[in-house]
CSV table of C-alpha atoms and ligand atoms in Angstrom, one decimal:
chain,number,residue,atom,x,y,z
A,98,MET,CA,19.0,3.8,0.3
A,99,ARG,CA,15.2,3.4,0.2
A,100,LYS,CA,13.2,5.3,2.8
A,101,MET,CA,10.8,3.0,4.7
A,102,ILE,CA,7.1,3.7,4.4
A,103,ILE,CA,4.4,2.6,6.8
A,104,ALA,CA,1.0,3.0,5.3
A,105,GLY,CA,-2.1,2.5,7.3
A,106,ASN,CA,-5.2,1.2,5.5
A,107,TRP,CA,-8.2,2.1,7.5
A,108,LYS,CA,-10.6,0.4,5.0
A,109,MET,CA,-14.3,1.4,5.8
A,110,ASN,CA,-13.7,2.4,9.4
A,111,PHE,CA,-14.2,5.6,11.3
A,112,THR,CA,-16.7,8.4,10.5
A,113,PRO,CA,-15.0,11.7,9.8
A,114,SER,CA,-15.5,12.9,13.4
A,115,LYS,CA,-14.2,9.6,14.9
A,116,ALA,CA,-11.3,9.8,12.4
A,117,VAL,CA,-10.3,13.2,13.7
A,118,GLU,CA,-10.7,12.0,17.3
A,119,PHE,CA,-8.5,9.0,16.6
A,120,VAL,CA,-5.7,10.9,14.8
A,121,ASN,CA,-5.6,13.5,17.5
A,122,SER,CA,-5.1,10.8,20.0
A,123,ILE,CA,-2.2,9.1,18.2
A,124,LYS,CA,-0.4,11.8,16.2
A,125,ASN,CA,2.0,12.9,18.8
A,126,SER,CA,3.2,9.3,19.4
A,127,ILE,CA,4.1,8.8,15.7
A,128,ASP,CA,7.8,9.3,14.8
A,129,THR,CA,8.2,10.4,11.2
A,130,ASP,CA,11.9,11.2,11.5
A,131,LYS,CA,13.3,8.4,9.4
A,132,ARG,CA,10.2,7.1,7.6
A,133,ASP,CA,7.2,8.1,5.6
A,134,VAL,CA,3.9,7.5,7.4
A,135,VAL,CA,0.7,7.6,5.4
A,136,LEU,CA,-2.9,7.1,6.6
A,137,CYS,CA,-5.2,5.9,3.8
A,138,VAL,CA,-8.5,6.9,5.0
A,139,PRO,CA,-12.1,6.9,3.6
A,140,TYR,CA,-12.6,9.7,1.0
A,141,VAL,CA,-15.0,11.6,3.3
A,142,ALA,CA,-12.4,11.9,6.0
A,143,ILE,CA,-9.5,13.0,3.8
A,144,GLN,CA,-9.9,16.7,4.4
A,145,SER,CA,-10.7,16.6,8.1
A,146,VAL,CA,-7.9,14.1,8.9
A,147,ARG,CA,-5.4,16.2,6.9
A,148,ASP,CA,-6.4,19.3,8.8
A,149,ALA,CA,-6.0,17.4,12.1
A,150,LEU,CA,-2.6,16.3,11.0
A,151,GLY,CA,-1.4,19.8,10.2
A,152,GLY,CA,1.9,20.5,11.7
A,153,THR,CA,3.0,16.8,11.6
A,154,HIS,CA,4.7,14.9,8.8
A,155,ILE,CA,2.0,12.2,8.7
A,156,GLN,CA,0.5,12.2,5.2
A,157,VAL,CA,-3.0,11.2,4.1
A,158,GLY,CA,-3.9,8.9,1.2
A,159,ALA,CA,-6.9,7.5,-0.5
A,160,GLN,CA,-8.0,3.8,-0.8
A,161,ASN,CA,-8.9,3.8,-4.5
A,162,VAL,CA,-9.1,5.9,-7.6
A,163,HIS,CA,-11.0,5.5,-10.8
A,164,TYR,CA,-9.2,5.3,-14.2
A,165,MET,CA,-11.2,8.1,-16.0
A,166,ASP,CA,-10.8,11.8,-15.3
A,167,ASP,CA,-14.6,12.4,-15.2
A,168,GLY,CA,-17.8,11.2,-16.7
A,169,ALA,CA,-20.8,8.9,-16.0
A,170,TYR,CA,-19.3,6.8,-13.3
A,171,THR,CA,-21.7,7.2,-10.4
A,172,GLY,CA,-20.0,6.8,-7.1
A,173,GLU,CA,-16.5,7.0,-8.3
A,174,ILE,CA,-13.6,9.4,-7.5
A,175,SER,CA,-11.0,10.3,-10.1
A,176,GLY,CA,-7.3,11.0,-10.0
A,177,ALA,CA,-8.1,14.5,-11.2
A,178,MET,CA,-10.2,15.1,-8.0
A,179,LEU,CA,-7.6,13.6,-5.6
A,180,GLY,CA,-4.8,15.4,-7.4
A,181,GLU,CA,-6.6,18.8,-7.0
A,182,ILE,CA,-6.9,18.4,-3.3
A,183,GLY,CA,-3.3,17.3,-3.1
A,184,VAL,CA,-3.6,13.7,-1.9
A,185,PRO,CA,-0.1,12.2,-2.3
A,186,TYR,CA,-0.8,8.5,-2.1
A,187,VAL,CA,-3.6,6.1,-3.3
A,188,VAL,CA,-4.0,2.4,-2.7
A,189,ILE,CA,-4.8,0.6,-5.9
A,190,GLY,CA,-5.8,-3.1,-6.5
A,191,HIS,CA,-6.3,-4.1,-2.9
A,192,SER,CA,-7.5,-7.7,-2.8
A,193,GLU,CA,-10.8,-6.6,-1.3
A,194,ARG,CA,-11.4,-4.4,-4.3
A,195,ARG,CA,-10.4,-7.2,-6.7
A,196,GLU,CA,-12.5,-9.9,-4.9
A,197,LYS,CA,-15.5,-7.9,-3.8
A,198,PHE,CA,-15.8,-5.2,-6.5
A,199,GLY,CA,-14.6,-7.1,-9.5
A,200,GLU,CA,-11.4,-5.1,-10.2
A,201,SER,CA,-9.1,-6.8,-12.7
A,202,ASP,CA,-5.5,-6.7,-13.5
A,203,THR,CA,-6.5,-4.5,-16.5
A,204,THR,CA,-8.4,-1.9,-14.5
A,205,VAL,CA,-5.7,-1.9,-11.9
A,206,ASN,CA,-3.2,-0.9,-14.6
A,207,LEU,CA,-5.6,1.8,-15.9
A,208,ARG,CA,-6.0,3.2,-12.3
A,209,VAL,CA,-2.2,3.2,-11.9
A,210,LEU,CA,-1.7,5.1,-15.1
A,211,ASN,CA,-4.4,7.6,-14.1
A,212,ALA,CA,-3.0,8.1,-10.7
A,213,ILE,CA,0.4,8.8,-12.1
A,214,LYS,CA,-1.0,11.2,-14.6
A,215,HIS,CA,-2.4,13.3,-11.7
A,216,GLY,CA,0.7,13.2,-9.6
A,217,LEU,CA,-0.4,10.6,-7.1
A,218,ILE,CA,1.9,7.9,-5.8
A,219,PRO,CA,0.1,4.5,-6.3
A,220,ILE,CA,0.5,1.9,-3.6
A,221,ILE,CA,-0.2,-1.2,-5.8
A,222,CYS,CA,-1.4,-4.3,-4.0
A,223,VAL,CA,-0.5,-7.8,-5.3
A,224,GLY,CA,-0.8,-11.2,-3.6
A,225,GLU,CA,-1.9,-14.8,-3.9
A,226,THR,CA,-4.8,-16.8,-2.4
A,227,LEU,CA,-4.1,-19.7,-0.1
A,228,LYS,CA,-5.1,-22.1,-2.9
A,229,GLN,CA,-2.6,-20.5,-5.2
A,230,ARG,CA,0.1,-20.7,-2.6
A,231,LYS,CA,-0.6,-24.3,-1.8
A,232,GLY,CA,-0.6,-25.1,-5.5
A,233,GLY,CA,2.9,-23.7,-5.8
A,234,ARG,CA,1.6,-20.8,-8.0
A,235,THR,CA,2.6,-17.8,-5.9
A,236,PHE,CA,5.4,-16.5,-8.1
A,237,GLU,CA,3.4,-17.1,-11.3
A,238,VAL,CA,0.5,-15.1,-9.8
A,239,LEU,CA,2.7,-12.2,-8.6
A,240,ARG,CA,4.5,-12.1,-11.9
A,241,LYS,CA,1.3,-11.7,-13.8
A,242,GLN,CA,-0.1,-9.1,-11.4
A,243,ILE,CA,3.1,-7.1,-11.6
A,244,ASN,CA,3.3,-7.4,-15.4
A,245,PHE,CA,-0.2,-6.0,-15.8
A,246,ALA,CA,0.0,-3.3,-13.1
A,247,LEU,CA,3.2,-1.8,-14.5
A,248,ASP,CA,2.4,-2.0,-18.1
A,249,GLU,CA,3.2,1.3,-19.9
A,250,VAL,CA,4.4,2.9,-16.7
A,251,PRO,CA,7.6,4.9,-17.5
A,252,ALA,CA,10.7,3.6,-15.8
A,253,ALA,CA,11.3,7.0,-14.2
A,254,GLN,CA,7.9,6.7,-12.5
A,255,ILE,CA,8.4,3.1,-11.4
A,256,ALA,CA,11.2,4.4,-9.1
A,257,LYS,CA,8.6,6.5,-7.2
A,258,ILE,CA,5.8,4.0,-6.9
A,259,VAL,CA,5.1,1.7,-4.0
A,260,ILE,CA,4.2,-2.0,-4.3
A,261,ALA,CA,2.5,-3.9,-1.5
A,262,TYR,CA,2.8,-7.7,-1.3
A,263,GLU,CA,-0.2,-8.8,0.6
A,264,PRO,CA,-0.9,-12.6,0.6
A,265,ILE,CA,-4.7,-12.7,0.7
A,266,TRP,CA,-4.7,-15.5,3.2
A,267,ALA,CA,-2.9,-13.2,5.7
A,268,ILE,CA,-5.2,-10.2,5.4
A,269,GLY,CA,-7.3,-9.6,8.5
A,270,THR,CA,-6.9,-13.2,9.6
A,271,GLY,CA,-4.2,-12.8,12.2
A,272,GLU,CA,-2.1,-15.3,10.1
A,273,VAL,CA,1.1,-13.4,9.1
A,274,ALA,CA,3.3,-14.8,6.3
A,275,THR,CA,6.6,-16.0,7.8
A,276,THR,CA,9.4,-13.6,7.5
A,277,SER,CA,11.1,-15.8,4.9
A,278,GLN,CA,7.9,-16.1,2.9
A,279,ALA,CA,7.4,-12.4,2.9
A,280,GLU,CA,11.0,-11.6,2.0
A,281,GLU,CA,11.1,-14.2,-0.7
A,282,ALA,CA,8.0,-12.8,-2.4
A,283,CYS,CA,9.2,-9.2,-2.1
A,284,ALA,CA,12.6,-10.2,-3.5
A,285,MET,CA,10.9,-11.9,-6.4
A,286,ILE,CA,8.8,-8.8,-7.1
A,287,ARG,CA,12.0,-6.6,-7.1
A,288,GLU,CA,13.6,-9.0,-9.4
A,289,ARG,CA,10.6,-8.8,-11.8
A,290,VAL,CA,10.7,-5.0,-11.7
A,291,SER,CA,14.4,-5.2,-12.6
A,292,GLU,CA,13.7,-7.5,-15.5
A,293,ILE,CA,11.1,-5.2,-17.0
A,294,HIS,CA,12.3,-1.8,-16.0
A,295,GLY,CA,16.0,-2.1,-15.1
A,296,SER,CA,18.0,-2.1,-11.9
A,297,TYR,CA,17.7,1.6,-11.2
A,298,ALA,CA,13.9,1.3,-10.9
A,299,ALA,CA,14.1,-2.0,-9.0
A,300,ASN,CA,16.5,-0.6,-6.5
A,301,ALA,CA,14.4,2.5,-5.9
A,302,VAL,CA,10.9,1.0,-5.8
A,303,ARG,CA,9.6,0.5,-2.3
A,304,ILE,CA,8.0,-2.8,-1.6
A,305,LEU,CA,5.9,-3.3,1.4
A,306,TYR,CA,4.6,-6.4,3.2
A,307,GLY,CA,0.9,-6.4,4.3
A,308,GLY,CA,-1.3,-8.9,6.0
A,309,SER,CA,-1.9,-8.9,9.8
A,310,VAL,CA,1.2,-6.8,10.6
A,311,ASP,CA,1.1,-5.7,14.2
A,312,PRO,CA,3.6,-4.5,16.8
A,313,SER,CA,4.7,-8.1,17.5
A,314,THR,CA,5.6,-9.0,13.9
A,315,ALA,CA,6.6,-5.7,12.4
A,316,GLU,CA,10.1,-5.6,13.8
A,317,GLU,CA,11.3,-8.8,12.1
A,318,LEU,CA,9.5,-8.2,8.8
A,319,PHE,CA,10.8,-4.6,8.4
A,320,ALA,CA,14.3,-5.8,9.0
A,321,GLN,CA,14.3,-7.8,5.8
A,322,GLN,CA,16.4,-6.6,2.9
A,323,ASN,CA,13.6,-6.3,0.4
A,324,ILE,CA,10.8,-5.2,2.7
A,325,ASP,CA,10.6,-1.4,2.9
A,326,GLY,CA,7.8,-1.1,5.3
A,327,GLY,CA,4.2,-2.2,5.7
A,328,LEU,CA,0.7,-1.8,4.5
A,329,VAL,CA,-1.1,-2.1,7.8
A,330,GLY,CA,-4.9,-2.6,8.2
A,331,GLY,CA,-6.3,-3.4,11.6
A,332,ALA,CA,-3.2,-2.3,13.6
A,333,SER,CA,-3.3,1.2,12.0
A,334,THR,CA,-6.6,1.8,13.7
A,335,LYS,CA,-5.2,1.1,17.2
A,336,GLN,CA,-3.7,3.3,19.8
A,337,ASP,CA,-0.3,1.5,19.6
A,338,PHE,CA,0.1,2.0,15.8
A,339,TYR,CA,3.2,4.0,16.8
A,340,LYS,CA,4.9,0.7,17.7
A,341,VAL,CA,4.5,-0.6,14.1
A,342,VAL,CA,5.8,2.8,12.8
A,343,LYS,CA,9.0,2.6,14.8
A,344,ALA,CA,9.6,-1.1,14.2
A,345,GLY,CA,12.8,-1.9,12.4
A,346,LEU,CA,14.3,1.5,13.2
A,347,CYS,CA,17.1,-0.1,15.1
A,348,CYS,CA,18.4,-1.8,12.0
A,349,GLU,CA,18.7,1.2,9.7
B,998,PGA,P1,-4.6,-6.3,8.0
B,998,PGA,O1,-4.9,-5.6,6.6
B,998,PGA,O2,-3.3,-5.6,8.5
B,998,PGA,O3,-5.8,-6.0,8.9
B,998,PGA,O4,-4.4,-7.7,7.7
B,998,PGA,C1,-3.9,-5.3,5.7
B,998,PGA,C2,-4.6,-4.8,4.4
B,998,PGA,O5,-5.7,-5.2,4.0
B,998,PGA,O6,-4.0,-3.9,3.7
């Protein structure tokens, strides 16, 4: 049985002091009894948010990681650095990174390998554009992204990673994929993982849906067989994030 995971992606929001103020205001409402809850916060807020969350089971993650351990990469943060401060999760290959910062399938794979090397759990984002969906290319695009991202990742590690299916047209737009579109894509991703890495890895890997998830949509999405939680942007910066966290609990 896969444990559900709800990962908040704050993106470039909250200064460190505002971040602490926010987590202090929501932490007691978040129920971590039956699911993993992670807040992926800006690098500069990692330490202070983690301190503020001390005594809870809410975990802190990063939003990106470089693929080299160190060197002349001004402005970047390595897996070695995140590993040393004990960050458990890191988002990799978010569509905003791919589209606005030129990250490619190849560098996503390198980042995944570096994250694993330093004991981090990657949350690997994949997803199609609206044009690709309308052109009937969704599966082809996802298949390619998955093939690249998981290249050379040992099967034993695959079981521990997290994949987030985030259709680009649904991110920050208020337009959520229908439950059947989301479930169909997540099932296809699991199938692909099974083809490459076998059924043990495919049954264990946690696959999330992301894209305008909020308290009104989470319940139905999280009840799907192949959806093991959500990668939640905007709604993870709101006071009622706890409603997303507890969505789907009734069905477990
Ligand atoms: P959203 O963002 O929930 O605000 O659509 C999701 C994401 O970008 O991970």
